[in-house]
One Martini backbone bead per residue (centre of mass of N, CA, C, O) as a GRO file, in nm:
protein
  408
    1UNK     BB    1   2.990   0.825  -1.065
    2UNK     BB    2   2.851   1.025  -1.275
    3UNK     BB    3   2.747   1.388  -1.249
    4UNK     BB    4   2.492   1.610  -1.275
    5UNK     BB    5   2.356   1.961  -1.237
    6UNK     BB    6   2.106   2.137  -1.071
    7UNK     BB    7   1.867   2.419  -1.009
    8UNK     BB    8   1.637   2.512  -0.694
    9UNK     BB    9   1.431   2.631  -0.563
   10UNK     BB   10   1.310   2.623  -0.253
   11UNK     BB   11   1.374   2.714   0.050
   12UNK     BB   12   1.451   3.078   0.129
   13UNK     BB   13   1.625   3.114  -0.165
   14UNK     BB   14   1.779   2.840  -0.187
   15UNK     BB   15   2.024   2.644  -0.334
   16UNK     BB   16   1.993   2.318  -0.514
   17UNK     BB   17   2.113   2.088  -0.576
   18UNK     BB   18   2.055   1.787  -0.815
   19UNK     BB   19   2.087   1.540  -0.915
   20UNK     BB   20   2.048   1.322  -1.207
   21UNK     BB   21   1.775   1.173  -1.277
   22UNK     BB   22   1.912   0.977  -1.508
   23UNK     BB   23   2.167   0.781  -1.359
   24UNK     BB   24   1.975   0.505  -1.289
   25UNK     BB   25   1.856   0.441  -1.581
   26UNK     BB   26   2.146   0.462  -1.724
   27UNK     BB   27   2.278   0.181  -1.564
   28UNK     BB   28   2.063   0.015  -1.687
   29UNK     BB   29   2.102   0.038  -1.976
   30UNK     BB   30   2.419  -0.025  -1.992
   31UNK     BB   31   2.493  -0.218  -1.737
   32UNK     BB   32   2.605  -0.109  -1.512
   33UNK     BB   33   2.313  -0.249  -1.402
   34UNK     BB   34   2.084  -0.464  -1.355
   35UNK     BB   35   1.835  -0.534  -1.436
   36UNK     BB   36   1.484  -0.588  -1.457
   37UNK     BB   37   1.186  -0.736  -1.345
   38UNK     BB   38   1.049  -0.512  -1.216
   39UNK     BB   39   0.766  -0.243  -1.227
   40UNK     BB   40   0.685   0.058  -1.025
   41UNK     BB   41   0.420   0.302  -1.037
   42UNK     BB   42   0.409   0.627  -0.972
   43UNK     BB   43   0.195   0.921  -0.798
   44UNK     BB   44   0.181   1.178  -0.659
   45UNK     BB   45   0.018   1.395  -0.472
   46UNK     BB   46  -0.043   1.668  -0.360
   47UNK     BB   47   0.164   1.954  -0.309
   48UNK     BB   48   0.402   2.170  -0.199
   49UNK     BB   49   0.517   2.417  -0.360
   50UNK     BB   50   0.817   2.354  -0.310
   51UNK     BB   51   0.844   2.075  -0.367
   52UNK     BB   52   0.697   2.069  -0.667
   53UNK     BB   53   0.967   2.260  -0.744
   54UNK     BB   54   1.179   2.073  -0.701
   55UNK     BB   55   1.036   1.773  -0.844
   56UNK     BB   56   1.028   1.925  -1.129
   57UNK     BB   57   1.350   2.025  -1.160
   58UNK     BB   58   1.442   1.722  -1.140
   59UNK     BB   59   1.215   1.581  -1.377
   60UNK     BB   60   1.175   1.728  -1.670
   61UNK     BB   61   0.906   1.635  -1.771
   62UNK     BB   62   0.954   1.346  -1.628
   63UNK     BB   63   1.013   1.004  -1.597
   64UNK     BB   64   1.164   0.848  -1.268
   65UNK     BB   65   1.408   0.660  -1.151
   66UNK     BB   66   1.445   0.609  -0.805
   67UNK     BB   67   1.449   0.307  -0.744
   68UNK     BB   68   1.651  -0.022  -0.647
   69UNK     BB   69   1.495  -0.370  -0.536
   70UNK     BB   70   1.645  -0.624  -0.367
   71UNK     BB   71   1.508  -0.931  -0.395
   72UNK     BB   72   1.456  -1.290  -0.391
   73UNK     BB   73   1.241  -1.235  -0.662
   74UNK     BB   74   1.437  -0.960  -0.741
   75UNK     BB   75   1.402  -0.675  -0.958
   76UNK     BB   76   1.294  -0.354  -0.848
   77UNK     BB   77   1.133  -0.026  -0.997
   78UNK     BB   78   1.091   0.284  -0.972
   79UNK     BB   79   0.834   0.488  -1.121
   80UNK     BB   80   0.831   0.860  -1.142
   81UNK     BB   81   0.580   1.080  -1.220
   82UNK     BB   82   0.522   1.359  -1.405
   83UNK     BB   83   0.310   1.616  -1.248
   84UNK     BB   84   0.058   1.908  -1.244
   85UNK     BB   85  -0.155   2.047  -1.040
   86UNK     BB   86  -0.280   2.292  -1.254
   87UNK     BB   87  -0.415   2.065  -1.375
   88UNK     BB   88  -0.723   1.962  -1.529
   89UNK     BB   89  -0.865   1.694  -1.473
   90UNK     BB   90  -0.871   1.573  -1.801
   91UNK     BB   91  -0.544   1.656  -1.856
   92UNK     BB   92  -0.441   1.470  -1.621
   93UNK     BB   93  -0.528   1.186  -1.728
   94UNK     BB   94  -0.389   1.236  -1.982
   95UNK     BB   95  -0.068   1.281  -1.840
   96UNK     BB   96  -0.101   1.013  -1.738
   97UNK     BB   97  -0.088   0.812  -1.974
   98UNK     BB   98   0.121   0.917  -2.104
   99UNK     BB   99   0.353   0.864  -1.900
  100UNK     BB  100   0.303   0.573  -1.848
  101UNK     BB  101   0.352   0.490  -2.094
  102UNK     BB  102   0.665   0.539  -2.107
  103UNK     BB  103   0.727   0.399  -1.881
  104UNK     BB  104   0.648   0.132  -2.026
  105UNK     BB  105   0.897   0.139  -2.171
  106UNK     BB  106   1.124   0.185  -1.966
  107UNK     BB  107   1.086  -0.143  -1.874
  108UNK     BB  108   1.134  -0.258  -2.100
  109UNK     BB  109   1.427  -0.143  -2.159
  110UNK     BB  110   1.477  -0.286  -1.815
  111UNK     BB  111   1.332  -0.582  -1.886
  112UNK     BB  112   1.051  -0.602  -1.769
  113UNK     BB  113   0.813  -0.857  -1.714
  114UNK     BB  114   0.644  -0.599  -1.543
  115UNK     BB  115   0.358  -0.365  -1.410
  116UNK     BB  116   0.292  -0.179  -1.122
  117UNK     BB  117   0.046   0.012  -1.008
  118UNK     BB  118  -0.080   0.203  -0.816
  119UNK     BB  119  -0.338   0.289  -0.663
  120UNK     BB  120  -0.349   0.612  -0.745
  121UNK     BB  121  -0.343   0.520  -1.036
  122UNK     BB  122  -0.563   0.303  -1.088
  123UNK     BB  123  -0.776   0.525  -1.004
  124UNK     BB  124  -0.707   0.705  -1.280
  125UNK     BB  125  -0.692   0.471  -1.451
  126UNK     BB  126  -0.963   0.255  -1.487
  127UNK     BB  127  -0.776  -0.001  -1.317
  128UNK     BB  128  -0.539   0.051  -1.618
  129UNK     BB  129  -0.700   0.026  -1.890
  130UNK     BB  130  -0.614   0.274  -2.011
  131UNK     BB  131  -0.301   0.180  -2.028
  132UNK     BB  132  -0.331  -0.037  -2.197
  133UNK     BB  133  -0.484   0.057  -2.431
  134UNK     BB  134  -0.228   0.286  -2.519
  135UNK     BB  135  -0.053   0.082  -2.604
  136UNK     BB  136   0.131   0.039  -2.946
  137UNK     BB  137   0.180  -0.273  -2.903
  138UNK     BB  138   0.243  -0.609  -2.905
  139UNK     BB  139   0.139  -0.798  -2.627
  140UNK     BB  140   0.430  -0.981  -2.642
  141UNK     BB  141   0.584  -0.680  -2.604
  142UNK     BB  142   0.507  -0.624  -2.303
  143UNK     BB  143   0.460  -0.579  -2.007
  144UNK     BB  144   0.245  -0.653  -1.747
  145UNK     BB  145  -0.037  -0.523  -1.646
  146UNK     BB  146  -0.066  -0.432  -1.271
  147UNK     BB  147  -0.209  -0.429  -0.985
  148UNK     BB  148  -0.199  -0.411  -0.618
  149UNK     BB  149  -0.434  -0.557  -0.478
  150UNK     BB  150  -0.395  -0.842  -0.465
  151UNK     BB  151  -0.129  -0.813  -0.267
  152UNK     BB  152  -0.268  -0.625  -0.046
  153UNK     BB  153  -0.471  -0.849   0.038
  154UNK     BB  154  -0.256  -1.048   0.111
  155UNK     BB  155  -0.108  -0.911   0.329
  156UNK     BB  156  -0.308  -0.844   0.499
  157UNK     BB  157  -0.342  -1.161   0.588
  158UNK     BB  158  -0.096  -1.171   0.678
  159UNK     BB  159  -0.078  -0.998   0.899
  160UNK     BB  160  -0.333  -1.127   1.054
  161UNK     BB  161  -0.201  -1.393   1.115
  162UNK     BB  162   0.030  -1.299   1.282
  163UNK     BB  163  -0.066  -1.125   1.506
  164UNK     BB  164  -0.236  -1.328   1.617
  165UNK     BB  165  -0.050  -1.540   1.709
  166UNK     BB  166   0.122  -1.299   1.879
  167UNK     BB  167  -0.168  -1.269   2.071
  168UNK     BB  168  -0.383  -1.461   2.114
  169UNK     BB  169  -0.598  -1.470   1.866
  170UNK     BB  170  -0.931  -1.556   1.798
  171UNK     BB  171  -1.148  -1.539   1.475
  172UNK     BB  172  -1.385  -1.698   1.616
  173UNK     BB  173  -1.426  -1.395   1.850
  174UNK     BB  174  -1.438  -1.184   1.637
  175UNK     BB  175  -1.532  -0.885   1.598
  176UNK     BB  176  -1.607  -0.723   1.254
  177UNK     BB  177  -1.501  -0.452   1.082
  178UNK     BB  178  -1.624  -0.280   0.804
  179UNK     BB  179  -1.533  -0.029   0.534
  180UNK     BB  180  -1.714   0.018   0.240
  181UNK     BB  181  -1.615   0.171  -0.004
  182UNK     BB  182  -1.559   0.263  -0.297
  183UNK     BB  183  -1.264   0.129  -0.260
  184UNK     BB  184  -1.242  -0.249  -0.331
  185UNK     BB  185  -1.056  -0.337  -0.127
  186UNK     BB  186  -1.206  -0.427   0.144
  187UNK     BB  187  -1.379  -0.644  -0.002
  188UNK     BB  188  -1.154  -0.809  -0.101
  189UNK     BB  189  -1.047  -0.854   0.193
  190UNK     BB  190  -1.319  -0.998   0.274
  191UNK     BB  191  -1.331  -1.235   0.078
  192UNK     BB  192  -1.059  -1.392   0.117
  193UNK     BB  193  -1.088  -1.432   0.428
  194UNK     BB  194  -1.365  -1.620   0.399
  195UNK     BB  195  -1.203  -1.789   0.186
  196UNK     BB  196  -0.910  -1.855   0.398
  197UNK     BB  197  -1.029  -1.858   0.669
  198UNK     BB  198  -1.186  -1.814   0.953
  199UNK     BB  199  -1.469  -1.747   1.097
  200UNK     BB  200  -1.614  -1.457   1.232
  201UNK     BB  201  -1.876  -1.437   1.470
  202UNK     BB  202  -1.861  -1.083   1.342
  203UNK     BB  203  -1.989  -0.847   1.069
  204UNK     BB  204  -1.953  -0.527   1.009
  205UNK     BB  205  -2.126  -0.314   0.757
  206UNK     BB  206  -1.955   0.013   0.606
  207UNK     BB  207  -2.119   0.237   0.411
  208UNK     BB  208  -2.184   0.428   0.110
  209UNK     BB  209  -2.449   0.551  -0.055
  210UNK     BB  210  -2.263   0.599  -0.360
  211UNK     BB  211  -2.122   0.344  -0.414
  212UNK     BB  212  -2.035   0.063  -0.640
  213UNK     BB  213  -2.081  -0.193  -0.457
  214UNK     BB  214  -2.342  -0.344  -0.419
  215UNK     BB  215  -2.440  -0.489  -0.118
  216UNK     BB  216  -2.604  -0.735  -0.226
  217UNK     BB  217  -2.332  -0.845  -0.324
  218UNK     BB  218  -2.177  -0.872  -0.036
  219UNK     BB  219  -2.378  -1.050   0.079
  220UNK     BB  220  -2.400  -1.275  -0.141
  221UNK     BB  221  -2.066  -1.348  -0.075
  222UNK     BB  222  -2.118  -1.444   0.204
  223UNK     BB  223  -2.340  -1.655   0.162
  224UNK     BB  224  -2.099  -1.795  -0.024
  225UNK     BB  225  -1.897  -1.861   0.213
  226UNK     BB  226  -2.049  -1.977   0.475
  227UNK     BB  227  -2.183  -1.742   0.660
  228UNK     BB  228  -2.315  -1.759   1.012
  229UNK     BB  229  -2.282  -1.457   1.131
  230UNK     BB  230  -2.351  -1.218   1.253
  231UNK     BB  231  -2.498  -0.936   1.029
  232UNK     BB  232  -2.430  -0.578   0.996
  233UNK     BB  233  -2.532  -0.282   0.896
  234UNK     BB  234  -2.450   0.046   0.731
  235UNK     BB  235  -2.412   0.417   0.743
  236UNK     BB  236  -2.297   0.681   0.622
  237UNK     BB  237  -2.293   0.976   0.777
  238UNK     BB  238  -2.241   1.299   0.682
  239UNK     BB  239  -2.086   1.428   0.954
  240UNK     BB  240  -2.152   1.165   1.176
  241UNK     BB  241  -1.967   0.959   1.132
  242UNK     BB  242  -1.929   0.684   1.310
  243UNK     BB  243  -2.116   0.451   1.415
  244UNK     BB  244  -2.162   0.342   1.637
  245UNK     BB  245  -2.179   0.007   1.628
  246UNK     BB  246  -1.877   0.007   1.554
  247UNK     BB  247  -1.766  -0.011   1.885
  248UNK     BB  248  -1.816  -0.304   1.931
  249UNK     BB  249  -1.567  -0.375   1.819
  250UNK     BB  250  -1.214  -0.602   1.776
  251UNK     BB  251  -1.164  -0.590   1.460
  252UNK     BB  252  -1.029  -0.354   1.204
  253UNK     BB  253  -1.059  -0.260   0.839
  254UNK     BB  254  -0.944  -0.026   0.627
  255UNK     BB  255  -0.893   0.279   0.505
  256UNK     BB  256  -0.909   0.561   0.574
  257UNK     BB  257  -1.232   0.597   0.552
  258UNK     BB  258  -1.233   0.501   0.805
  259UNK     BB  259  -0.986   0.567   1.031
  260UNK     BB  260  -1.036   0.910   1.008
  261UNK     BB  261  -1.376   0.838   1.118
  262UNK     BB  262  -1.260   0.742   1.424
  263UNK     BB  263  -1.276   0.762   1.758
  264UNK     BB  264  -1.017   0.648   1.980
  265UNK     BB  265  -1.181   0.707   2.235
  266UNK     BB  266  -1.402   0.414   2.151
  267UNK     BB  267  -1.221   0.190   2.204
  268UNK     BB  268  -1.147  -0.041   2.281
  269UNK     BB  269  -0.951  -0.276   2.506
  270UNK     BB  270  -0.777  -0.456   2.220
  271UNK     BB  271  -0.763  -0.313   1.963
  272UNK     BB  272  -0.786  -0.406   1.611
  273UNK     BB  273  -0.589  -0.235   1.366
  274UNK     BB  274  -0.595  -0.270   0.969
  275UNK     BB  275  -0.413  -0.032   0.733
  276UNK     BB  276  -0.444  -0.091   0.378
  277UNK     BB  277  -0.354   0.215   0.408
  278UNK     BB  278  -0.176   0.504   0.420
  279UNK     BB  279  -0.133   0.767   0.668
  280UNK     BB  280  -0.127   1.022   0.749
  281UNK     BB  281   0.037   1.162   1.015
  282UNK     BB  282  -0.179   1.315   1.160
  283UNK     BB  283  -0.374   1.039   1.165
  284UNK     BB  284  -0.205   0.843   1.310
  285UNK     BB  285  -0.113   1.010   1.584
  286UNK     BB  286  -0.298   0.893   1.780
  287UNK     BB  287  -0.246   0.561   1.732
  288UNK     BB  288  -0.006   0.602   1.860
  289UNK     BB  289  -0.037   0.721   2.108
  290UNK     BB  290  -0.233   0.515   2.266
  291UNK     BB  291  -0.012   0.278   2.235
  292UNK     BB  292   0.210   0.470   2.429
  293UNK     BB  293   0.002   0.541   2.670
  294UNK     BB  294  -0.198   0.286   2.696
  295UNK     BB  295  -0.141   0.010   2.595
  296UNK     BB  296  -0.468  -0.089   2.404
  297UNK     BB  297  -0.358  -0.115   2.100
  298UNK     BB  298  -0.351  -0.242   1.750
  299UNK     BB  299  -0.187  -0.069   1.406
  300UNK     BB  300  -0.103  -0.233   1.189
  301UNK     BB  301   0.029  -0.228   0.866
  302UNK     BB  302  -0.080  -0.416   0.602
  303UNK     BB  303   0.068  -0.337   0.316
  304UNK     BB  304   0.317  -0.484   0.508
  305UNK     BB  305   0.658  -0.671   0.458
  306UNK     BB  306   0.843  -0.944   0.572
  307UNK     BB  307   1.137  -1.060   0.491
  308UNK     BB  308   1.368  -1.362   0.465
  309UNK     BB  309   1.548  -1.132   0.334
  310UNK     BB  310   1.749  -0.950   0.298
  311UNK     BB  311   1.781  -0.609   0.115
  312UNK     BB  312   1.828  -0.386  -0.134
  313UNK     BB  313   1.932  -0.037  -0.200
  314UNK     BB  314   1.869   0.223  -0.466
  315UNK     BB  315   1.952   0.560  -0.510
  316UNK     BB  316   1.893   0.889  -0.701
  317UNK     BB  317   1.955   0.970  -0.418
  318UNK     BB  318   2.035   1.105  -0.131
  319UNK     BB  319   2.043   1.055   0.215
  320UNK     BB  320   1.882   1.285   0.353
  321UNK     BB  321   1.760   1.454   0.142
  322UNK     BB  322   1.519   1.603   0.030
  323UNK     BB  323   1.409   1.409  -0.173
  324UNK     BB  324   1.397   1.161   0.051
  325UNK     BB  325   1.198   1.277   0.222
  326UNK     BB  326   1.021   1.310   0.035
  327UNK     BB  327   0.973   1.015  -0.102
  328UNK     BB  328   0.997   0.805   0.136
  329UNK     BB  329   0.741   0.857   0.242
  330UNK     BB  330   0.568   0.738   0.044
  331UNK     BB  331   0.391   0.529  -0.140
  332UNK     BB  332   0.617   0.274  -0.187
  333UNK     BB  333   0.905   0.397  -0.119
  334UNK     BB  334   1.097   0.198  -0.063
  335UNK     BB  335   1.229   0.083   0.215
  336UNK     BB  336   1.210   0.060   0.536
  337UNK     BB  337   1.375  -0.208   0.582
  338UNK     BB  338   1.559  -0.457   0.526
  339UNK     BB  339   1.261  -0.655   0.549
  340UNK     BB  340   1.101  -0.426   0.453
  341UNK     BB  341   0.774  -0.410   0.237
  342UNK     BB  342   0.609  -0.284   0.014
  343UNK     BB  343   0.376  -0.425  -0.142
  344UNK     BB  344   0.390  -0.305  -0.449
  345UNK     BB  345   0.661  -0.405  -0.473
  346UNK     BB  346   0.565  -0.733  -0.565
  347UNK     BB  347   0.352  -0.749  -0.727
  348UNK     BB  348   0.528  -0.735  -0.986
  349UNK     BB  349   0.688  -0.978  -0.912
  350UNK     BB  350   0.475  -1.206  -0.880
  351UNK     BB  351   0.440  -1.214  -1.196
  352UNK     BB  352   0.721  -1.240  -1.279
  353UNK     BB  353   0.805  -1.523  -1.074
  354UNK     BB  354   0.528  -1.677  -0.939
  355UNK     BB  355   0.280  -1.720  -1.160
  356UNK     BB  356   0.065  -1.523  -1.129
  357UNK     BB  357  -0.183  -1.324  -1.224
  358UNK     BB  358  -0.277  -1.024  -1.358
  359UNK     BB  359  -0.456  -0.697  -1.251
  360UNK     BB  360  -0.738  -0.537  -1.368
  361UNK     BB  361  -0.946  -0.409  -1.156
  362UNK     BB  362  -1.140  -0.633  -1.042
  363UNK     BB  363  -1.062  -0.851  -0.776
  364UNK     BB  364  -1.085  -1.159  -0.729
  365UNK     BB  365  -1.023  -1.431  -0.515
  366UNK     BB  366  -0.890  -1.656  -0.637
  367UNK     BB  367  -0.624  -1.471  -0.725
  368UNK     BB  368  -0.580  -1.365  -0.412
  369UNK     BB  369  -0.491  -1.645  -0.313
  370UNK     BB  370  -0.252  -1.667  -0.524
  371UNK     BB  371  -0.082  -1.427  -0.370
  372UNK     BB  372  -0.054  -1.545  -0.129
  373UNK     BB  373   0.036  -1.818  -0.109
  374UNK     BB  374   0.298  -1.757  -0.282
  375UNK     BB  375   0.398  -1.547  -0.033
  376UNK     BB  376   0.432  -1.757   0.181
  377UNK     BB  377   0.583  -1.975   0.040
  378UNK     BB  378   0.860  -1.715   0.015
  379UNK     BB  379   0.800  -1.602   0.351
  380UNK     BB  380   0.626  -1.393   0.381
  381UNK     BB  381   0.500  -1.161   0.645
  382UNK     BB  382   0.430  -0.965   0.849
  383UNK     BB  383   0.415  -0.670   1.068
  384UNK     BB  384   0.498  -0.462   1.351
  385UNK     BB  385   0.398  -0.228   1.474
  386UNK     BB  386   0.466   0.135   1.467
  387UNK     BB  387   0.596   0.306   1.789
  388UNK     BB  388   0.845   0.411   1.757
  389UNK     BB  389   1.175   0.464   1.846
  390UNK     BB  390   1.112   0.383   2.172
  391UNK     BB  391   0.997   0.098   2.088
  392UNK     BB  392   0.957  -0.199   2.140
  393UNK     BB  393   0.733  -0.472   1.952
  394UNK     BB  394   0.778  -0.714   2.108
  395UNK     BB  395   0.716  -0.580   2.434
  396UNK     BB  396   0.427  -0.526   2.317
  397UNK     BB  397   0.291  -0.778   2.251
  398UNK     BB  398   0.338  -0.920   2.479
  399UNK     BB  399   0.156  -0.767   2.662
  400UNK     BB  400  -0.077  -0.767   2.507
  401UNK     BB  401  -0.131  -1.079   2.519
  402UNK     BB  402  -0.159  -1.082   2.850
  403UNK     BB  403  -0.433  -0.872   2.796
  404UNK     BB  404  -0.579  -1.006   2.513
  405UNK     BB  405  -0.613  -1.278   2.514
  406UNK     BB  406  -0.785  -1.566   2.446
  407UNK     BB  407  -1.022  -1.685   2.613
  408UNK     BB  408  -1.172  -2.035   2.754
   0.00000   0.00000   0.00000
């Protein structure tokens, strides 16, 4: 595979080499590499000068095929937007919807067809509808487009069924916490559940008080689901964290918007946490101390997914790179182990090949148990929490089994 470089000031005045960001895109049109069935679009988050000067430099002020995974559902890959951190917000929600269209042609010339948004995207361009709307082809000759809450939500359940069964515990046992803010994932996920599960003894929910999702509309989706347990409500007060009530529970879901502002130090002993949406390292990193030095609470990530078949990934850039280390860590970008999936990564996927319809702006129950039963059915479960490295997931969970198990 022939390669060009560029080169780019990074840290402290070094120049790197960077391969040349359209290599994996160029083997894809020419049938070097096969077709793709779906592409997931990304944009990261704000970026340190450093980075942002790297992949800057890499993506020549385009979208670029960063990676293409392979597996039992078909052919996946990623395209990251390239965006500039010092437009105004008017200026950026502009340069992303231009970018998107460029992104869904190439995704059309790559053969894909669906596109599914990032969370991170499709909040910036109202539920993906911007992007829809400017889109200037005939609708059959389009790929799809899709968000990904309806899979993420998907996830979030198949991983709950998963824990609980490995945990031996009963969720018509468990007091749930539920943080339902502005982002609709967290009640699309309590929707599902009440829809498709056994129901929970009882379900605190804590709101914010400028939501879009009026409280009285989510308590009367509960009272049609037949939720007969009792339901207790509560509001975030800026700057006073988590409610007190709230660490009653056990077992939690929500977003960083809740788990950022829980004290780790109050949660009882045998608390679940799951994960909706993926938490910076400092975040994230007390959950990980407590389980590893207490040894009494579970933190599995919701929106990744374990395949029943080992992926193949190819990477535009080399592994353990600059770029690798940025990219890989960010959300949805590349597998994390042969079996393991980022939910965002299925998306695209599960409209290409299971038959789902596409989601955009807010996802119904019906839709969202659509694409449950399918990737059920196509053998996808849950994944057990990140221990870190020295730490077996499987002896961590017989022990909490052990000790938190649902007693008679």
């Amino acid at each position: 595979m022939s390669r060009t470089f560029s080169h780019s000031t990074y840290t402290q005045g070094e120049q790197q080499e960077l391969p040349s960001s359209n290599v994996l895109l160029e083997r894809v049109l020419t049938k070097s590499e096969a077709p793709l069935d779906a592409v997931v679009l990304q944009c990261l988050p704000s970026l340190q000068e450093e980075e942002a000067s790297l992949l800057q430099a890499w993506q020549q002020g385009r979208p670029v095929l960063t990676n293409i995974v392979t597996t039992q559902l078909g052919r996946v890959g990623t395209i990251l937007l390239s965006l500039e951190n010092s437009l105004g917000e008017e200026q950026q929600q502009h340069k992303v919807i231009q970018q998107a269209c460029q992104a869904v042609a190439l995704a059309r010339a790559c053969s894909a067809r669906s596109v599914a948004l990032s969370a991170r995207l499709a909040s910036q361009t109202n539920g993906g509808h911007l992007i829809q709307e400017n889109q200037y082809v005939r609708a059959g000759h389009r790929p799809r487009v899709t968000s990904t809450d309806a899979t993420t939500s998907a996830a979030f359940l198949l991983t709950l069924e998963w824990v609980l069964a490995r945990v031996a515990r009963d969720l018509c046992r468990e007091r749930v916490a539920v943080m339902v803010g502005p982002d609709p994932l967290a009640s699309t996920c309590l929707r599902l559940l009440l829809a498709t599960l056994p129901h929970p003894f009882s379900l605190t929910l804590c709101v914010f008080p400028d939501q879009d999702t009026p409280v009285e509309e989510l308590v009367a989706a509960l009272q049609a689901s037949g939720f007969e347990g009792e339901t207790v409500l509560c509001e975030m007060q800026g700057g006073e964290g988590v409610p007190d009530v709230m660490y009653e529970a056990t077992l939690f879901f929500g977003t960083s918007s809740l788990l950022e502002g829980l004290d780790i130090t109050r949660l009882r002993a045998g608390t679940l946490l799951f994960m909706l949406a993926g938490l910076s390292p400092l975040v994230s990193e007390p959950f990980l101390a407590r389980m590893c030095i207490q040894k009494d609470i579970l933190a599995p990530q919701a929106d990744e997914l374990t395949s029943p078949m080992p992926m193949q990934e190819r990477r535009a850039f080399e592994k353990g790179s600059m770029l690798d280390l940025l990219l890989q860590t960010r959300e949805g970008c590349g597998v994390l182990t042969p079996y393991q999936i980022h939910s965002s990564l299925l998306a695209g996927l599960a409209v290409a090949t299971l038959e789902v319809p596409p989601t955009l702006g807010q996802v119904d129950t019906r839709t969202a148990q659509g694409h449950y039963f399918a990737l059920r059915r196509a053998g996808f479960r849950g994944t057990a929490p990140y221990l870190g490295m020295q730490t077996s997931a499987s002896a961590y969970l017989t022990q909490f089994r052990a000790r938190f198990r649902t007693r008679s």
